[in-house]
CSV table of N, CA and C in Angstrom, one decimal:
chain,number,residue,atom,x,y,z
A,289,UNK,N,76.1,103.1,91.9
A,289,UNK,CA,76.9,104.3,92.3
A,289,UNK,C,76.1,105.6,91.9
A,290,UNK,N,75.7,105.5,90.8
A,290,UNK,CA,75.0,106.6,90.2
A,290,UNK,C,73.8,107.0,91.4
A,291,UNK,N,73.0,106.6,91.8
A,291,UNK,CA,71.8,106.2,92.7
A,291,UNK,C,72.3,107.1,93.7
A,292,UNK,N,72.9,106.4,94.3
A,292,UNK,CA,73.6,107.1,96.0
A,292,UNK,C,74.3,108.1,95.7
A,293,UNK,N,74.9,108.7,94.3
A,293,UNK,CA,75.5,109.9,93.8
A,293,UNK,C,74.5,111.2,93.8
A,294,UNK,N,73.2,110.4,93.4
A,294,UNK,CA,72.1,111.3,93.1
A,294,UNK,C,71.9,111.8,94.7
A,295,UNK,N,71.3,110.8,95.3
A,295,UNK,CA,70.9,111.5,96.4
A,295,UNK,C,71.7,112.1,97.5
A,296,UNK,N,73.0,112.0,97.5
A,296,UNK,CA,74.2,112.9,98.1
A,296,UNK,C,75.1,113.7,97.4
A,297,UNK,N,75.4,114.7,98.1
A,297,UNK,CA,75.9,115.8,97.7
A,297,UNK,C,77.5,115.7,97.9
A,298,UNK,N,78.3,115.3,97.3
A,298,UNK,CA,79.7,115.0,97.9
A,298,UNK,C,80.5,116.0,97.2
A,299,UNK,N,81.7,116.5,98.1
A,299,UNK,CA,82.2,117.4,97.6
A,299,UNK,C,83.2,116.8,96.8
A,300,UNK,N,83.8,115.4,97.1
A,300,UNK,CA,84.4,114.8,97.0
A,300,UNK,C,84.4,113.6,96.3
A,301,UNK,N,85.0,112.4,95.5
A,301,UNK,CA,84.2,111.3,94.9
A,301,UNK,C,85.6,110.6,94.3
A,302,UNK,N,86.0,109.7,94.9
A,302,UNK,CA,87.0,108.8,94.4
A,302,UNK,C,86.8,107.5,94.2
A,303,UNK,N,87.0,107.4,92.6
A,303,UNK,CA,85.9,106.6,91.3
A,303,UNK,C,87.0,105.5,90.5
A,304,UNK,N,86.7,104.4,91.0
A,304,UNK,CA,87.7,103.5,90.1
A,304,UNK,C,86.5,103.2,89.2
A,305,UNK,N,87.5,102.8,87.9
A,305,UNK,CA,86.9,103.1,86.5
A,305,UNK,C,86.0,101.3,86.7
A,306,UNK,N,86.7,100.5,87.4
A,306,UNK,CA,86.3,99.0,87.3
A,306,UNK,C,85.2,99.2,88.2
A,307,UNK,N,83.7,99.6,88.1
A,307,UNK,CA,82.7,99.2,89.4
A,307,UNK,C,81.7,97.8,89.1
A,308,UNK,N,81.6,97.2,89.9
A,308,UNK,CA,81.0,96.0,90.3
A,308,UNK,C,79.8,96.1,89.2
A,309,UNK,N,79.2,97.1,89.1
A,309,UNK,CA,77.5,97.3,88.2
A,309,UNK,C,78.1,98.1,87.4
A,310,UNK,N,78.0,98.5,86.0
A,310,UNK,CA,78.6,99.9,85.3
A,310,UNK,C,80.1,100.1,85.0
A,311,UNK,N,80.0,101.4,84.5
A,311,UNK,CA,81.5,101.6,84.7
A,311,UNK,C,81.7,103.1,84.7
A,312,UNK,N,82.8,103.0,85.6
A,312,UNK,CA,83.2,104.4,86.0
A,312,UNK,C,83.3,105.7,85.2
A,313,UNK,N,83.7,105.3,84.1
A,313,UNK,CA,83.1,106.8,83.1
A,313,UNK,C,82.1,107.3,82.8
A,314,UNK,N,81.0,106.1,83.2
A,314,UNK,CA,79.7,106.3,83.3
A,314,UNK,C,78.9,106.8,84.7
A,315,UNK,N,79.6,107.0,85.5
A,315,UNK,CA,79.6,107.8,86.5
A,315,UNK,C,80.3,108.9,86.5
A,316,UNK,N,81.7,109.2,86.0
A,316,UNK,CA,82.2,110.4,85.8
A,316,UNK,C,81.4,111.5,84.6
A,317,UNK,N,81.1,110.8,83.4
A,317,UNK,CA,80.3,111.7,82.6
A,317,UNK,C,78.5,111.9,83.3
A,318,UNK,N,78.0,111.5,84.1
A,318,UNK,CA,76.7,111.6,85.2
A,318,UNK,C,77.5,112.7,85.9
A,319,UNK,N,78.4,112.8,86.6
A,319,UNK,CA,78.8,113.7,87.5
A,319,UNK,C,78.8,114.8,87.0
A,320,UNK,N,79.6,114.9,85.4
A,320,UNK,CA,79.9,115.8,85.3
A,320,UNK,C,78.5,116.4,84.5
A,321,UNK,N,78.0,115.9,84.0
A,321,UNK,CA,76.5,116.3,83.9
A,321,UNK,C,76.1,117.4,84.8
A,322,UNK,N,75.9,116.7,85.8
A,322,UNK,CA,75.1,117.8,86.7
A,322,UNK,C,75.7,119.0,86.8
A,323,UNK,N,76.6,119.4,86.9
A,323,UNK,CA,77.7,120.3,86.8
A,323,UNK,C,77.3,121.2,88.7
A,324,UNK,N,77.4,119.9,89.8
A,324,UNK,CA,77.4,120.0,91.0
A,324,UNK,C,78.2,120.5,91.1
A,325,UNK,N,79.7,120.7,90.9
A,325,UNK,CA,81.2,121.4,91.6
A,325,UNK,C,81.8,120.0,92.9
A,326,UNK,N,81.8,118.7,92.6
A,326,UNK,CA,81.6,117.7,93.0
A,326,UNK,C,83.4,117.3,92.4
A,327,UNK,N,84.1,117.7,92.9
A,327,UNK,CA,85.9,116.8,92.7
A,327,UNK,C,85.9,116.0,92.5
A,328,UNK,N,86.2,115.1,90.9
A,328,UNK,CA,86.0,113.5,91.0
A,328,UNK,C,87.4,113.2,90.7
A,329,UNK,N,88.3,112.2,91.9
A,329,UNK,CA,89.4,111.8,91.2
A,329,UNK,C,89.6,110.2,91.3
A,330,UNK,N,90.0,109.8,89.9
A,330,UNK,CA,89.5,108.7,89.1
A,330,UNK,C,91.0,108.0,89.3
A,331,UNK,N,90.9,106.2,89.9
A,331,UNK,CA,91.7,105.1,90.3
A,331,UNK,C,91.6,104.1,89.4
A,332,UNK,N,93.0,103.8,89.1
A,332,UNK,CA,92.7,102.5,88.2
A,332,UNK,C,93.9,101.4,88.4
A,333,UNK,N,93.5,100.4,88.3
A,333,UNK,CA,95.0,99.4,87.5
A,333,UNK,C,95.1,99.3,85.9
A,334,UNK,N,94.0,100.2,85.1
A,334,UNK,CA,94.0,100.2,83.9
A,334,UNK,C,94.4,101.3,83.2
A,335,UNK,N,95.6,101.5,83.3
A,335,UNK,CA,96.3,102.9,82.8
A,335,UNK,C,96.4,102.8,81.2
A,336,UNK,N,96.0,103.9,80.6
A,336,UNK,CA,96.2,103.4,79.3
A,336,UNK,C,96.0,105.2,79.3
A,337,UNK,N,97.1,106.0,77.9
A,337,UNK,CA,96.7,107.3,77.9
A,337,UNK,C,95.7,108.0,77.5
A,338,UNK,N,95.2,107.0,76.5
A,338,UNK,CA,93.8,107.7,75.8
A,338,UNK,C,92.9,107.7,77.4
A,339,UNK,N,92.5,106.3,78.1
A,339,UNK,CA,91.7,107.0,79.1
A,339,UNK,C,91.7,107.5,79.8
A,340,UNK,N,92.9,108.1,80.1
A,340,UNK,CA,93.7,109.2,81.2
A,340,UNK,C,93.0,110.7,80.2
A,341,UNK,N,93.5,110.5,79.3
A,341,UNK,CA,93.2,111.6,78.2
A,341,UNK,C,91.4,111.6,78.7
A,342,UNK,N,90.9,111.3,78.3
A,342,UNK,CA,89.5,111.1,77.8
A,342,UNK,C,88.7,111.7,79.3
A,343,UNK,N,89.4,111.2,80.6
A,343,UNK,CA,88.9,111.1,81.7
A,343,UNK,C,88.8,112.5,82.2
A,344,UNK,N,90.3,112.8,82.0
A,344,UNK,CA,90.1,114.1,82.3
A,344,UNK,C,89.2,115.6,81.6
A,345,UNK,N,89.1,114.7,80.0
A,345,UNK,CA,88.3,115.7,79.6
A,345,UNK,C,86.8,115.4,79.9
A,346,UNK,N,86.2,114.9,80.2
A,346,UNK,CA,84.8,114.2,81.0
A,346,UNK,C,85.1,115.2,82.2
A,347,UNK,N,86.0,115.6,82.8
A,347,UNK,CA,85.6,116.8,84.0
A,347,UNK,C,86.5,115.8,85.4
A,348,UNK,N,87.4,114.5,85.0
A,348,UNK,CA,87.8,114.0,86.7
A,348,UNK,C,89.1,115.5,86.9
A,349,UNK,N,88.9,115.4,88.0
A,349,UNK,CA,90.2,116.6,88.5
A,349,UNK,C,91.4,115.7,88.8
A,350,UNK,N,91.4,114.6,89.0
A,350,UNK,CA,92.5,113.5,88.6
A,350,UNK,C,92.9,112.6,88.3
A,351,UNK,N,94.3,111.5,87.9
A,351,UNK,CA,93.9,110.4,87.4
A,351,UNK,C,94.7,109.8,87.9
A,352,UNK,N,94.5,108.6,88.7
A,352,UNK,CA,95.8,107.9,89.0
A,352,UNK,C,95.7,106.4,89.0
A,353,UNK,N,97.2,106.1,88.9
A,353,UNK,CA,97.4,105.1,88.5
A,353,UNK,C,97.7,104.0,89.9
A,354,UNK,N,96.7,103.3,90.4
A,354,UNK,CA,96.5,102.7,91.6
A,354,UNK,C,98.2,101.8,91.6
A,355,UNK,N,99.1,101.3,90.8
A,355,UNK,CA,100.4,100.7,91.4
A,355,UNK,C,101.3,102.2,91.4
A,356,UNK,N,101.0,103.1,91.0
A,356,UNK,CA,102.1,103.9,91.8
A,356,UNK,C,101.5,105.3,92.0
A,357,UNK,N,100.7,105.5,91.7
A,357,UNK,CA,100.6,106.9,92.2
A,357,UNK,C,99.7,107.6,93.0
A,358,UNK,N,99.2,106.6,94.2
A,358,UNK,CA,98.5,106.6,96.0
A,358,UNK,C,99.6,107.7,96.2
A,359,UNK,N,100.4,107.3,96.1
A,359,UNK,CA,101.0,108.6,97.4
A,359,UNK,C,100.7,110.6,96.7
A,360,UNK,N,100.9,110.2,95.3
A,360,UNK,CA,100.4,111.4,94.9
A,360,UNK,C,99.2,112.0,95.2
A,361,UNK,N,98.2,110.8,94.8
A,361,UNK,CA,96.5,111.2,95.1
A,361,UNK,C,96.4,111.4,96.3
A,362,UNK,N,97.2,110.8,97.5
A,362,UNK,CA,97.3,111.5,98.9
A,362,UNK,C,97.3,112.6,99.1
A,363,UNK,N,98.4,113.3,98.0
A,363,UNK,CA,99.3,114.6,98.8
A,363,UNK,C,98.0,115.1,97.8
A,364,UNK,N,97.3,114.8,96.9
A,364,UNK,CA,96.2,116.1,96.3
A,364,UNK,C,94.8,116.0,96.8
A,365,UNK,N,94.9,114.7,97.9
A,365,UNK,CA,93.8,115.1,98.4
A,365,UNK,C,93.8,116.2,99.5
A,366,UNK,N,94.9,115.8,100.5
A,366,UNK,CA,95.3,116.8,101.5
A,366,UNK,C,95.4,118.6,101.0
A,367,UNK,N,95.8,118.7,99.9
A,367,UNK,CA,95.7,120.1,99.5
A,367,UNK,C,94.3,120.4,99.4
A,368,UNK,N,93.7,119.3,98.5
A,368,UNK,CA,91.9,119.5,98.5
A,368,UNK,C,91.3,120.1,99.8
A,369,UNK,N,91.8,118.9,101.1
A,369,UNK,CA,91.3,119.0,102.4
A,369,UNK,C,91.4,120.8,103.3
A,370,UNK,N,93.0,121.0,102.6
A,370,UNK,CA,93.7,122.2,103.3
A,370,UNK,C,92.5,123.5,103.0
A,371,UNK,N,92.2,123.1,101.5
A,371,UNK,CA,91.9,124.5,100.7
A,371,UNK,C,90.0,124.6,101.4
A,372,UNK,N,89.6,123.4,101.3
A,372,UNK,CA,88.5,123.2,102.2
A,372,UNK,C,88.0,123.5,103.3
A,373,UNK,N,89.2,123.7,104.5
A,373,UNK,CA,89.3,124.1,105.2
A,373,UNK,C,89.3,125.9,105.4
A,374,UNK,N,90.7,126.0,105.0
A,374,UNK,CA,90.3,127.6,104.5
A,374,UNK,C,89.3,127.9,104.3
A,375,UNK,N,88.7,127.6,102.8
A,375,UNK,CA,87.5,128.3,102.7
A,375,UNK,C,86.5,128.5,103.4
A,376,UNK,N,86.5,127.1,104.4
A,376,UNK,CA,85.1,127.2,105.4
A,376,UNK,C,85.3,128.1,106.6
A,377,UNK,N,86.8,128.2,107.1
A,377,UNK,CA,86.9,129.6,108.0
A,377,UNK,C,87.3,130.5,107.4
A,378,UNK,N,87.2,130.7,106.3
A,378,UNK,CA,87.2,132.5,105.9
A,378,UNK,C,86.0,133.1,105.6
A,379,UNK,N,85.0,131.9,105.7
A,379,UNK,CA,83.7,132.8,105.6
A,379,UNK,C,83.2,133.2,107.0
């Protein structure tokens, strides 16, 4: 993840904490390293508050909890999308 992170520029990046090689905080604290301006919002079935806590302070802009809160991360991506939009035709 890290790799293909490097070499693309995403404005966007939605990061479950369970990855195949690694683990997701370890891509979220990489991200936030670079301090690209890169939205990371962070998916799990592993809810627990400390790493909701922890995640958000590593820099994710959100955290959700993959059995119930997709519809939320929906409606904050679409604001993402909206605000994205604007910006690109106001310049």
């Amino acid at each position: 993840a890290l790799a293909i992170l490097r070499d693309a520029q995403p404005g966007v990046v939605l990061l479950d904490l369970q990855l195949a090689a690694g683990s997701g905080r370890e891509v979220l604290q990489a991200l936030a390293a670079r301090r690209s301006g890169t939205r990371v919002f962070v998916v799990t079935n592993h809810v627990d508050f400390l790493i909701r806590r922890h995640c958000l302070q590593e820099g994710a802009h959100g955290f959700y909890d993959k059995s119930h809160d997709l519809a939320r991360l929906q409606e904050d991506l679409r604001q993402l999308a909206g605000l994205s939009a604007g910006i690109a035709t106001a310049t």
